[in-house]
Amino acid sequence: MSPEMTEIFEVHQEPVLRDPVLVVSLEGWVDAGLGATTAIASLLGHGPTETIVTFNGEHFLDQRARRPVSRIVNGVTTELTWPRTVVRQGADADGRDMLFLIGPEPDFHWRSFTDAVVGLARSWRVRMVVGLGAFPAPAPHTRPVRLAATAPQESAHLIEQVGIVQGELEVPAGVLAALELAFGAAGTPAVSLWARVPHYVAGMPFPEASAALIEGLAAVAGLTLGSSALRRAADSSRRQVDQLIADNSEHLAMVRKLEESIDASEGNAMGVEAVPSGDEIAAELERFLRGEEQ
């Protein structure tokens, strides 16, 4: 694809790619414990990356909701940094091509954004699309973070590698859901990985969720990705939470109850759990979103 500029995006250079995986993580949607944000930061920090596409913020973003940052030196405005949704090119530890769709989630024109992303991905012969996210769940911090997957019908086989939340859910959707369906219709395998973050730590960084997302991405997409630094941070975070609740009998009782529920559901190879239920997940998600809006 030749470098080009359209009304809604600019291609800065023609990438040389071989069967890339497109990883999607857009700011402004559900990201409990900063699970996806921290995972993306870790992935981008492991090697050189380059911006190859920038989407037109004038077309997609509400600048009053996502204001630019002004740099002022001794009273002089020297720079204005605008929020940008971009595609960056990188690679895993073995040199396999990766693309990262990152930045603010569009405020407007989701259909044209989705069409543009799918068109670009097809021109680059993307072999798989993986979305990353994290939601608050009735789960204890003392047990490993579990992932749940969503996918369009055409890619339903991919969720078997990860696990699901059993039952039917009706929750507010992000643009990632629109991308899933669009890629499914276009014939490109697509799956989203969601880390289940203990609801009582959803408002603080929870690096174990980020490590779980990276490890899930590596497994489902056949990539070589490191998570050791995040695992070390997760150990420290777990000890910190232990200390925070150590003197609170109500919190300790809550954690024990969550442990019993999770332990009772162990052993299911498909990762389909009897608890927490879809209704419980939806309730936690709605509470989290209400808190984000305040």
PDB file of C-alpha atoms in Angstrom:
ATOM      1  CA  MET A   1       0.000   0.000   0.000  1.00  0.00           C
ATOM      2  CA  SER A   2       1.405   3.364  -0.997  1.00  0.00           C
ATOM      3  CA  PRO A   3       1.623   6.226   1.499  1.00  0.00           C
ATOM      4  CA  GLU A   4      -1.574   8.248   1.273  1.00  0.00           C
ATOM      5  CA  MET A   5      -3.834  10.705   3.052  1.00  0.00           C
ATOM      6  CA  THR A   6      -7.605  10.483   3.170  1.00  0.00           C
ATOM      7  CA  GLU A   7     -10.222  12.473   5.030  1.00  0.00           C
ATOM      8  CA  ILE A   8     -10.058  10.089   7.976  1.00  0.00           C
ATOM      9  CA  PHE A   9      -6.489   8.770   8.127  1.00  0.00           C
ATOM     10  CA  GLU A  10      -2.951   9.328   6.914  1.00  0.00           C
ATOM     11  CA  VAL A  11      -0.574   6.514   5.981  1.00  0.00           C
ATOM     12  CA  HIS A  12       2.914   7.819   6.707  1.00  0.00           C
ATOM     13  CA  GLN A  13       4.818   5.069   4.957  1.00  0.00           C
ATOM     14  CA  GLU A  14       4.283   1.753   3.251  1.00  0.00           C
ATOM     15  CA  PRO A  15       4.990  -0.989   5.826  1.00  0.00           C
ATOM     16  CA  VAL A  16       6.825  -4.156   4.863  1.00  0.00           C
ATOM     17  CA  LEU A  17       4.933  -6.891   6.685  1.00  0.00           C
ATOM     18  CA  ARG A  18       4.605 -10.649   6.724  1.00  0.00           C
ATOM     19  CA  ASP A  19       1.414 -12.103   8.205  1.00  0.00           C
ATOM     20  CA  PRO A  20       1.144  -9.513  10.981  1.00  0.00           C
ATOM     21  CA  VAL A  21      -1.048  -9.749  14.070  1.00  0.00           C
ATOM     22  CA  LEU A  22      -3.072  -6.612  14.836  1.00  0.00           C
ATOM     23  CA  VAL A  23      -3.416  -5.870  18.564  1.00  0.00           C
ATOM     24  CA  VAL A  24      -6.178  -3.419  19.515  1.00  0.00           C
ATOM     25  CA  SER A  25      -6.319  -1.462  22.768  1.00  0.00           C
ATOM     26  CA  LEU A  26      -8.146   1.862  22.738  1.00  0.00           C
ATOM     27  CA  GLU A  27      -8.318   4.257  25.688  1.00  0.00           C
ATOM     28  CA  GLY A  28     -11.582   5.379  27.187  1.00  0.00           C
ATOM     29  CA  TRP A  29     -13.366   2.059  27.457  1.00  0.00           C
ATOM     30  CA  VAL A  30     -13.378  -0.655  30.127  1.00  0.00           C
ATOM     31  CA  ASP A  31      -9.860  -1.156  31.460  1.00  0.00           C
ATOM     32  CA  ALA A  32     -10.098  -2.215  35.093  1.00  0.00           C
ATOM     33  CA  GLY A  33      -6.779  -2.094  36.910  1.00  0.00           C
ATOM     34  CA  LEU A  34      -5.236  -0.509  33.787  1.00  0.00           C
ATOM     35  CA  GLY A  35      -4.801  -4.082  32.594  1.00  0.00           C
ATOM     36  CA  ALA A  36      -4.765  -3.382  28.851  1.00  0.00           C
ATOM     37  CA  THR A  37      -3.020  -0.005  29.118  1.00  0.00           C
ATOM     38  CA  THR A  38      -0.121  -1.480  31.067  1.00  0.00           C
ATOM     39  CA  ALA A  39       0.072  -4.530  28.799  1.00  0.00           C
ATOM     40  CA  ILE A  40       0.355  -2.332  25.696  1.00  0.00           C
ATOM     41  CA  ALA A  41       2.975  -0.119  27.350  1.00  0.00           C
ATOM     42  CA  SER A  42       5.004  -3.225  28.156  1.00  0.00           C
ATOM     43  CA  LEU A  43       4.705  -4.586  24.615  1.00  0.00           C
ATOM     44  CA  LEU A  44       5.705  -1.271  23.046  1.00  0.00           C
ATOM     45  CA  GLY A  45       8.641  -0.985  25.432  1.00  0.00           C
ATOM     46  CA  HIS A  46      10.220  -4.284  24.424  1.00  0.00           C
ATOM     47  CA  GLY A  47      11.519  -3.095  21.060  1.00  0.00           C
ATOM     48  CA  PRO A  48      11.440  -0.339  18.460  1.00  0.00           C
ATOM     49  CA  THR A  49       8.071   0.646  17.008  1.00  0.00           C
ATOM     50  CA  GLU A  50       7.082   3.150  14.368  1.00  0.00           C
ATOM     51  CA  THR A  51       3.839   4.986  13.658  1.00  0.00           C
ATOM     52  CA  ILE A  52       2.579   4.069  10.207  1.00  0.00           C
ATOM     53  CA  VAL A  53      -0.989   5.431  10.317  1.00  0.00           C
ATOM     54  CA  THR A  54      -2.609   8.349  12.131  1.00  0.00           C
ATOM     55  CA  PHE A  55      -6.387   8.733  12.233  1.00  0.00           C
ATOM     56  CA  ASN A  56      -7.905  12.187  11.854  1.00  0.00           C
ATOM     57  CA  GLY A  57      -8.798  13.429  15.328  1.00  0.00           C
ATOM     58  CA  GLU A  58     -10.947  16.212  13.853  1.00  0.00           C
ATOM     59  CA  HIS A  59     -13.167  13.507  12.370  1.00  0.00           C
ATOM     60  CA  PHE A  60     -13.297  11.009  15.224  1.00  0.00           C
ATOM     61  CA  LEU A  61     -12.602  12.754  18.547  1.00  0.00           C
ATOM     62  CA  ASP A  62     -14.479  15.224  20.733  1.00  0.00           C
ATOM     63  CA  GLN A  63     -11.712  17.722  21.477  1.00  0.00           C
ATOM     64  CA  ARG A  64     -13.573  19.119  24.489  1.00  0.00           C
ATOM     65  CA  ALA A  65     -13.758  15.661  26.048  1.00  0.00           C
ATOM     66  CA  ARG A  66     -10.180  14.793  25.015  1.00  0.00           C
ATOM     67  CA  ARG A  67      -8.414  18.123  25.179  1.00  0.00           C
ATOM     68  CA  PRO A  68      -4.914  18.651  23.752  1.00  0.00           C
ATOM     69  CA  VAL A  69      -2.070  19.287  26.188  1.00  0.00           C
ATOM     70  CA  SER A  70      -0.490  22.739  26.103  1.00  0.00           C
ATOM     71  CA  ARG A  71       3.203  23.178  26.940  1.00  0.00           C
ATOM     72  CA  ILE A  72       4.008  26.581  28.449  1.00  0.00           C
ATOM     73  CA  VAL A  73       7.560  27.755  29.165  1.00  0.00           C
ATOM     74  CA  ASN A  74       7.971  31.010  31.095  1.00  0.00           C
ATOM     75  CA  GLY A  75       4.532  32.123  29.993  1.00  0.00           C
ATOM     76  CA  VAL A  76       5.107  31.247  26.337  1.00  0.00           C
ATOM     77  CA  THR A  77       2.966  28.549  24.738  1.00  0.00           C
ATOM     78  CA  THR A  78       5.483  26.457  22.835  1.00  0.00           C
ATOM     79  CA  GLU A  79       3.586  23.340  21.854  1.00  0.00           C
ATOM     80  CA  LEU A  80       0.144  21.765  21.650  1.00  0.00           C
ATOM     81  CA  THR A  81       0.020  17.961  21.728  1.00  0.00           C
ATOM     82  CA  TRP A  82      -3.164  16.565  20.238  1.00  0.00           C
ATOM     83  CA  PRO A  83      -4.649  13.194  21.185  1.00  0.00           C
ATOM     84  CA  ARG A  84      -4.053  10.706  18.379  1.00  0.00           C
ATOM     85  CA  THR A  85      -5.316   7.282  17.472  1.00  0.00           C
ATOM     86  CA  VAL A  86      -2.563   5.527  15.552  1.00  0.00           C
ATOM     87  CA  VAL A  87      -1.278   2.235  14.213  1.00  0.00           C
ATOM     88  CA  ARG A  88       2.280   1.376  15.216  1.00  0.00           C
ATOM     89  CA  GLN A  89       4.456  -1.315  13.672  1.00  0.00           C
ATOM     90  CA  GLY A  90       6.601  -3.593  15.839  1.00  0.00           C
ATOM     91  CA  ALA A  91       7.589  -7.220  16.305  1.00  0.00           C
ATOM     92  CA  ASP A  92       7.704  -9.962  18.914  1.00  0.00           C
ATOM     93  CA  ALA A  93      10.920 -11.410  20.370  1.00  0.00           C
ATOM     94  CA  ASP A  94      11.343 -13.690  17.347  1.00  0.00           C
ATOM     95  CA  GLY A  95      10.796 -10.958  14.772  1.00  0.00           C
ATOM     96  CA  ARG A  96       7.184 -11.793  13.891  1.00  0.00           C
ATOM     97  CA  ASP A  97       5.377  -8.700  12.667  1.00  0.00           C
ATOM     98  CA  MET A  98       2.902  -7.010  14.991  1.00  0.00           C
ATOM     99  CA  LEU A  99       0.686  -3.961  14.578  1.00  0.00           C
ATOM    100  CA  PHE A 100      -0.806  -1.952  17.439  1.00  0.00           C
ATOM    101  CA  LEU A 101      -3.999   0.089  17.110  1.00  0.00           C
ATOM    102  CA  ILE A 102      -3.770   2.409  20.117  1.00  0.00           C
ATOM    103  CA  GLY A 103      -4.922   5.799  21.345  1.00  0.00           C
ATOM    104  CA  PRO A 104      -8.340   7.229  22.228  1.00  0.00           C
ATOM    105  CA  GLU A 105     -11.447   5.299  21.280  1.00  0.00           C
ATOM    106  CA  PRO A 106     -13.360   7.309  18.651  1.00  0.00           C
ATOM    107  CA  ASP A 107     -16.171   9.503  19.947  1.00  0.00           C
ATOM    108  CA  PHE A 108     -17.849   9.739  16.537  1.00  0.00           C
ATOM    109  CA  HIS A 109     -18.296   7.834  13.272  1.00  0.00           C
ATOM    110  CA  TRP A 110     -17.668   4.316  14.530  1.00  0.00           C
ATOM    111  CA  ARG A 111     -18.783   2.725  11.280  1.00  0.00           C
ATOM    112  CA  SER A 112     -16.369   4.708   9.125  1.00  0.00           C
ATOM    113  CA  PHE A 113     -13.589   4.076  11.655  1.00  0.00           C
ATOM    114  CA  THR A 114     -14.303   0.352  11.621  1.00  0.00           C
ATOM    115  CA  ASP A 115     -14.431   0.256   7.820  1.00  0.00           C
ATOM    116  CA  ALA A 116     -11.096   2.086   7.630  1.00  0.00           C
ATOM    117  CA  VAL A 117      -9.377  -0.249  10.099  1.00  0.00           C
ATOM    118  CA  VAL A 118     -10.668  -3.351   8.326  1.00  0.00           C
ATOM    119  CA  GLY A 119      -9.591  -1.966   4.951  1.00  0.00           C
ATOM    120  CA  LEU A 120      -6.093  -1.184   6.179  1.00  0.00           C
ATOM    121  CA  ALA A 121      -5.780  -4.586   7.838  1.00  0.00           C
ATOM    122  CA  ARG A 122      -6.797  -6.387   4.665  1.00  0.00           C
ATOM    123  CA  SER A 123      -4.282  -4.391   2.619  1.00  0.00           C
ATOM    124  CA  TRP A 124      -1.573  -5.468   5.093  1.00  0.00           C
ATOM    125  CA  ARG A 125      -2.760  -9.108   5.034  1.00  0.00           C
ATOM    126  CA  VAL A 126      -3.305  -9.194   8.789  1.00  0.00           C
ATOM    127  CA  ARG A 127      -3.649 -12.830   9.832  1.00  0.00           C
ATOM    128  CA  MET A 128      -5.374 -12.251  13.184  1.00  0.00           C
ATOM    129  CA  VAL A 129      -6.838  -9.427  15.254  1.00  0.00           C
ATOM    130  CA  VAL A 130      -6.624  -9.553  19.054  1.00  0.00           C
ATOM    131  CA  GLY A 131      -8.283  -6.991  21.295  1.00  0.00           C
ATOM    132  CA  LEU A 132      -7.177  -6.436  24.892  1.00  0.00           C
ATOM    133  CA  GLY A 133      -9.315  -5.282  27.801  1.00  0.00           C
ATOM    134  CA  ALA A 134     -10.006  -5.818  31.493  1.00  0.00           C
ATOM    135  CA  PHE A 135     -13.238  -5.781  33.460  1.00  0.00           C
ATOM    136  CA  PRO A 136     -14.065  -5.826  37.179  1.00  0.00           C
ATOM    137  CA  ALA A 137     -15.211  -9.231  38.378  1.00  0.00           C
ATOM    138  CA  PRO A 138     -16.147 -10.999  41.617  1.00  0.00           C
ATOM    139  CA  ALA A 139     -12.718 -12.606  41.919  1.00  0.00           C
ATOM    140  CA  PRO A 140     -10.049 -12.612  44.658  1.00  0.00           C
ATOM    141  CA  HIS A 141      -6.598 -11.085  44.236  1.00  0.00           C
ATOM    142  CA  THR A 142      -5.149 -14.213  45.859  1.00  0.00           C
ATOM    143  CA  ARG A 143      -5.856 -16.404  42.828  1.00  0.00           C
ATOM    144  CA  PRO A 144      -4.382 -16.182  39.305  1.00  0.00           C
ATOM    145  CA  VAL A 145      -6.156 -13.775  36.976  1.00  0.00           C
ATOM    146  CA  ARG A 146      -8.364 -15.614  34.530  1.00  0.00           C
ATOM    147  CA  LEU A 147      -9.122 -14.441  31.030  1.00  0.00           C
ATOM    148  CA  ALA A 148     -12.444 -14.439  29.241  1.00  0.00           C
ATOM    149  CA  ALA A 149     -12.708 -14.232  25.472  1.00  0.00           C
ATOM    150  CA  THR A 150     -15.255 -12.805  23.063  1.00  0.00           C
ATOM    151  CA  ALA A 151     -15.289 -13.347  19.317  1.00  0.00           C
ATOM    152  CA  PRO A 152     -17.631 -13.146  16.341  1.00  0.00           C
ATOM    153  CA  GLN A 153     -19.339 -16.350  15.264  1.00  0.00           C
ATOM    154  CA  GLU A 154     -16.770 -16.841  12.495  1.00  0.00           C
ATOM    155  CA  SER A 155     -13.965 -16.991  15.099  1.00  0.00           C
ATOM    156  CA  ALA A 156     -15.832 -18.818  17.865  1.00  0.00           C
ATOM    157  CA  HIS A 157     -13.235 -21.607  17.854  1.00  0.00           C
ATOM    158  CA  LEU A 158     -10.655 -19.171  19.249  1.00  0.00           C
ATOM    159  CA  ILE A 159     -12.497 -18.662  22.531  1.00  0.00           C
ATOM    160  CA  GLU A 160     -12.040 -22.348  23.339  1.00  0.00           C
ATOM    161  CA  GLN A 161      -8.341 -21.657  23.896  1.00  0.00           C
ATOM    162  CA  VAL A 162      -9.096 -19.001  26.505  1.00  0.00           C
ATOM    163  CA  GLY A 163     -12.436 -19.426  28.263  1.00  0.00           C
ATOM    164  CA  ILE A 164     -15.687 -17.512  28.432  1.00  0.00           C
ATOM    165  CA  VAL A 165     -18.189 -16.029  30.839  1.00  0.00           C
ATOM    166  CA  GLN A 166     -21.094 -18.453  30.791  1.00  0.00           C
ATOM    167  CA  GLY A 167     -24.569 -17.264  29.959  1.00  0.00           C
ATOM    168  CA  GLU A 168     -25.999 -14.269  28.121  1.00  0.00           C
ATOM    169  CA  LEU A 169     -24.702 -10.755  28.728  1.00  0.00           C
ATOM    170  CA  GLU A 170     -26.119  -7.401  27.676  1.00  0.00           C
ATOM    171  CA  VAL A 171     -23.653  -4.621  28.467  1.00  0.00           C
ATOM    172  CA  PRO A 172     -22.672  -1.302  26.840  1.00  0.00           C
ATOM    173  CA  ALA A 173     -20.349  -1.935  23.903  1.00  0.00           C
ATOM    174  CA  GLY A 174     -17.068  -0.353  22.934  1.00  0.00           C
ATOM    175  CA  VAL A 175     -15.790   0.089  19.404  1.00  0.00           C
ATOM    176  CA  LEU A 176     -13.838  -3.139  19.916  1.00  0.00           C
ATOM    177  CA  ALA A 177     -17.127  -5.037  19.618  1.00  0.00           C
ATOM    178  CA  ALA A 178     -17.810  -3.324  16.293  1.00  0.00           C
ATOM    179  CA  LEU A 179     -14.326  -4.243  15.086  1.00  0.00           C
ATOM    180  CA  GLU A 180     -14.823  -7.881  16.136  1.00  0.00           C
ATOM    181  CA  LEU A 181     -17.988  -8.196  14.068  1.00  0.00           C
ATOM    182  CA  ALA A 182     -16.528  -6.342  11.084  1.00  0.00           C
ATOM    183  CA  PHE A 183     -13.429  -8.515  10.976  1.00  0.00           C
ATOM    184  CA  GLY A 184     -15.558 -11.619  11.341  1.00  0.00           C
ATOM    185  CA  ALA A 185     -17.631 -10.560   8.335  1.00  0.00           C
ATOM    186  CA  ALA A 186     -14.424  -9.824   6.395  1.00  0.00           C
ATOM    187  CA  GLY A 187     -13.048 -13.308   7.069  1.00  0.00           C
ATOM    188  CA  THR A 188     -10.178 -12.269   9.360  1.00  0.00           C
ATOM    189  CA  PRO A 189      -9.894 -14.256  12.618  1.00  0.00           C
ATOM    190  CA  ALA A 190     -10.660 -11.931  15.530  1.00  0.00           C
ATOM    191  CA  VAL A 191     -10.830 -12.418  19.281  1.00  0.00           C
ATOM    192  CA  SER A 192     -10.795 -10.146  22.323  1.00  0.00           C
ATOM    193  CA  LEU A 193      -9.104 -11.136  25.573  1.00  0.00           C
ATOM    194  CA  TRP A 194     -10.492  -9.742  28.816  1.00  0.00           C
ATOM    195  CA  ALA A 195      -8.711  -9.978  32.146  1.00  0.00           C
ATOM    196  CA  ARG A 196     -10.993 -10.479  35.143  1.00  0.00           C
ATOM    197  CA  VAL A 197      -9.772  -7.962  37.699  1.00  0.00           C
ATOM    198  CA  PRO A 198     -10.913  -8.242  41.330  1.00  0.00           C
ATOM    199  CA  HIS A 199     -13.613  -5.606  41.649  1.00  0.00           C
ATOM    200  CA  TYR A 200     -12.155  -4.149  44.830  1.00  0.00           C
ATOM    201  CA  VAL A 201      -8.852  -3.266  43.119  1.00  0.00           C
ATOM    202  CA  ALA A 202     -10.317  -2.206  39.751  1.00  0.00           C
ATOM    203  CA  GLY A 203      -9.460   1.432  40.404  1.00  0.00           C
ATOM    204  CA  MET A 204      -5.742   0.866  40.995  1.00  0.00           C
ATOM    205  CA  PRO A 205      -2.991  -0.561  38.743  1.00  0.00           C
ATOM    206  CA  PHE A 206      -3.146  -4.366  38.821  1.00  0.00           C
ATOM    207  CA  PRO A 207      -0.154  -5.682  36.850  1.00  0.00           C
ATOM    208  CA  GLU A 208      -1.170  -9.332  37.151  1.00  0.00           C
ATOM    209  CA  ALA A 209      -4.014  -8.589  34.750  1.00  0.00           C
ATOM    210  CA  SER A 210      -1.537  -7.116  32.259  1.00  0.00           C
ATOM    211  CA  ALA A 211       0.750 -10.138  32.515  1.00  0.00           C
ATOM    212  CA  ALA A 212      -2.196 -12.469  31.948  1.00  0.00           C
ATOM    213  CA  LEU A 213      -3.251 -10.510  28.855  1.00  0.00           C
ATOM    214  CA  ILE A 214       0.235 -10.664  27.339  1.00  0.00           C
ATOM    215  CA  GLU A 215       0.500 -14.392  28.016  1.00  0.00           C
ATOM    216  CA  GLY A 216      -2.956 -14.939  26.537  1.00  0.00           C
ATOM    217  CA  LEU A 217      -2.031 -12.905  23.453  1.00  0.00           C
ATOM    218  CA  ALA A 218       1.135 -14.949  22.990  1.00  0.00           C
ATOM    219  CA  ALA A 219      -0.796 -18.210  23.255  1.00  0.00           C
ATOM    220  CA  VAL A 220      -3.719 -17.370  20.983  1.00  0.00           C
ATOM    221  CA  ALA A 221      -1.642 -15.634  18.283  1.00  0.00           C
ATOM    222  CA  GLY A 222       1.488 -17.808  18.363  1.00  0.00           C
ATOM    223  CA  LEU A 223       3.819 -14.993  19.432  1.00  0.00           C
ATOM    224  CA  THR A 224       6.874 -14.843  21.685  1.00  0.00           C
ATOM    225  CA  LEU A 225       6.252 -12.142  24.275  1.00  0.00           C
ATOM    226  CA  GLY A 226       7.813 -11.428  27.656  1.00  0.00           C
ATOM    227  CA  SER A 227       5.866 -10.868  30.872  1.00  0.00           C
ATOM    228  CA  SER A 228       8.507 -11.469  33.563  1.00  0.00           C
ATOM    229  CA  ALA A 229       8.744  -7.810  34.621  1.00  0.00           C
ATOM    230  CA  LEU A 230       4.978  -7.607  34.989  1.00  0.00           C
ATOM    231  CA  ARG A 231       4.965 -10.831  36.995  1.00  0.00           C
ATOM    232  CA  ARG A 232       7.452  -9.322  39.421  1.00  0.00           C
ATOM    233  CA  ALA A 233       5.309  -6.207  39.683  1.00  0.00           C
ATOM    234  CA  ALA A 234       2.276  -8.430  40.258  1.00  0.00           C
ATOM    235  CA  ASP A 235       3.950 -10.133  43.223  1.00  0.00           C
ATOM    236  CA  SER A 236       4.619  -6.743  44.777  1.00  0.00           C
ATOM    237  CA  SER A 237       1.065  -5.572  44.066  1.00  0.00           C
ATOM    238  CA  ARG A 238      -0.428  -8.664  45.675  1.00  0.00           C
ATOM    239  CA  ARG A 239       1.569  -8.112  48.848  1.00  0.00           C
ATOM    240  CA  GLN A 240       0.415  -4.492  48.907  1.00  0.00           C
ATOM    241  CA  VAL A 241      -3.242  -5.513  48.683  1.00  0.00           C
ATOM    242  CA  ASP A 242      -2.684  -8.132  51.395  1.00  0.00           C
ATOM    243  CA  GLN A 243      -1.415  -5.383  53.681  1.00  0.00           C
ATOM    244  CA  LEU A 244      -4.316  -3.067  52.854  1.00  0.00           C
ATOM    245  CA  ILE A 245      -6.965  -5.601  53.869  1.00  0.00           C
ATOM    246  CA  ALA A 246      -5.083  -7.380  56.669  1.00  0.00           C
ATOM    247  CA  ASP A 247      -6.759  -5.417  59.473  1.00  0.00           C
ATOM    248  CA  ASN A 248     -10.261  -5.343  58.016  1.00  0.00           C
ATOM    249  CA  SER A 249     -12.346  -8.368  58.984  1.00  0.00           C
ATOM    250  CA  GLU A 250     -15.084  -7.575  56.446  1.00  0.00           C
ATOM    251  CA  HIS A 251     -12.603  -7.421  53.583  1.00  0.00           C
ATOM    252  CA  LEU A 252     -10.915 -10.634  54.699  1.00  0.00           C
ATOM    253  CA  ALA A 253     -14.274 -12.402  54.855  1.00  0.00           C
ATOM    254  CA  MET A 254     -15.150 -11.140  51.374  1.00  0.00           C
ATOM    255  CA  VAL A 255     -11.858 -12.432  49.955  1.00  0.00           C
ATOM    256  CA  ARG A 256     -12.365 -15.837  51.599  1.00  0.00           C
ATOM    257  CA  LYS A 257     -15.838 -16.090  50.089  1.00  0.00           C
ATOM    258  CA  LEU A 258     -14.507 -15.214  46.649  1.00  0.00           C
ATOM    259  CA  GLU A 259     -11.727 -17.784  47.049  1.00  0.00           C
ATOM    260  CA  GLU A 260     -14.265 -20.488  47.879  1.00  0.00           C
ATOM    261  CA  SER A 261     -16.326 -19.625  44.805  1.00  0.00           C
ATOM    262  CA  ILE A 262     -13.335 -19.622  42.473  1.00  0.00           C
ATOM    263  CA  ASP A 263     -11.845 -22.797  43.959  1.00  0.00           C
ATOM    264  CA  ALA A 264     -15.169 -24.586  43.526  1.00  0.00           C
ATOM    265  CA  SER A 265     -15.086 -23.864  39.796  1.00  0.00           C
ATOM    266  CA  GLU A 266     -11.525 -25.103  39.217  1.00  0.00           C
ATOM    267  CA  GLY A 267     -10.871 -27.988  36.891  1.00  0.00           C
ATOM    268  CA  ASN A 268     -13.011 -27.026  33.925  1.00  0.00           C
ATOM    269  CA  ALA A 269     -10.702 -27.380  30.908  1.00  0.00           C
ATOM    270  CA  MET A 270     -12.822 -25.029  28.822  1.00  0.00           C
ATOM    271  CA  GLY A 271     -12.625 -22.280  31.406  1.00  0.00           C
ATOM    272  CA  VAL A 272     -16.421 -22.021  31.538  1.00  0.00           C
ATOM    273  CA  GLU A 273     -17.322 -21.214  35.121  1.00  0.00           C
ATOM    274  CA  ALA A 274     -20.439 -21.705  37.169  1.00  0.00           C
ATOM    275  CA  VAL A 275     -19.401 -18.581  39.143  1.00  0.00           C
ATOM    276  CA  PRO A 276     -19.354 -15.695  38.811  1.00  0.00           C
ATOM    277  CA  SER A 277     -22.458 -15.583  36.674  1.00  0.00           C
ATOM    278  CA  GLY A 278     -23.010 -13.383  33.668  1.00  0.00           C
ATOM    279  CA  ASP A 279     -25.397 -11.259  35.722  1.00  0.00           C
ATOM    280  CA  GLU A 280     -22.729 -10.720  38.386  1.00  0.00           C
ATOM    281  CA  ILE A 281     -20.187  -9.718  35.751  1.00  0.00           C
ATOM    282  CA  ALA A 282     -22.658  -7.307  34.139  1.00  0.00           C
ATOM    283  CA  ALA A 283     -23.494  -5.757  37.508  1.00  0.00           C
ATOM    284  CA  GLU A 284     -19.824  -5.201  38.352  1.00  0.00           C
ATOM    285  CA  LEU A 285     -19.193  -3.721  34.911  1.00  0.00           C
ATOM    286  CA  GLU A 286     -22.103  -1.306  35.200  1.00  0.00           C
ATOM    287  CA  ARG A 287     -20.904  -0.160  38.642  1.00  0.00           C
ATOM    288  CA  PHE A 288     -17.407   0.359  37.249  1.00  0.00           C
ATOM    289  CA  LEU A 289     -18.684   2.399  34.314  1.00  0.00           C
ATOM    290  CA  ARG A 290     -20.806   4.582  36.584  1.00  0.00           C
ATOM    291  CA  GLY A 291     -17.726   5.284  38.674  1.00  0.00           C
ATOM    292  CA  GLU A 292     -15.696   6.181  35.564  1.00  0.00           C
ATOM    293  CA  GLU A 293     -18.331   8.699  34.469  1.00  0.00           C
ATOM    294  CA  GLN A 294     -18.346  10.571  37.790  1.00  0.00           C
TER     295      GLN A 294
END
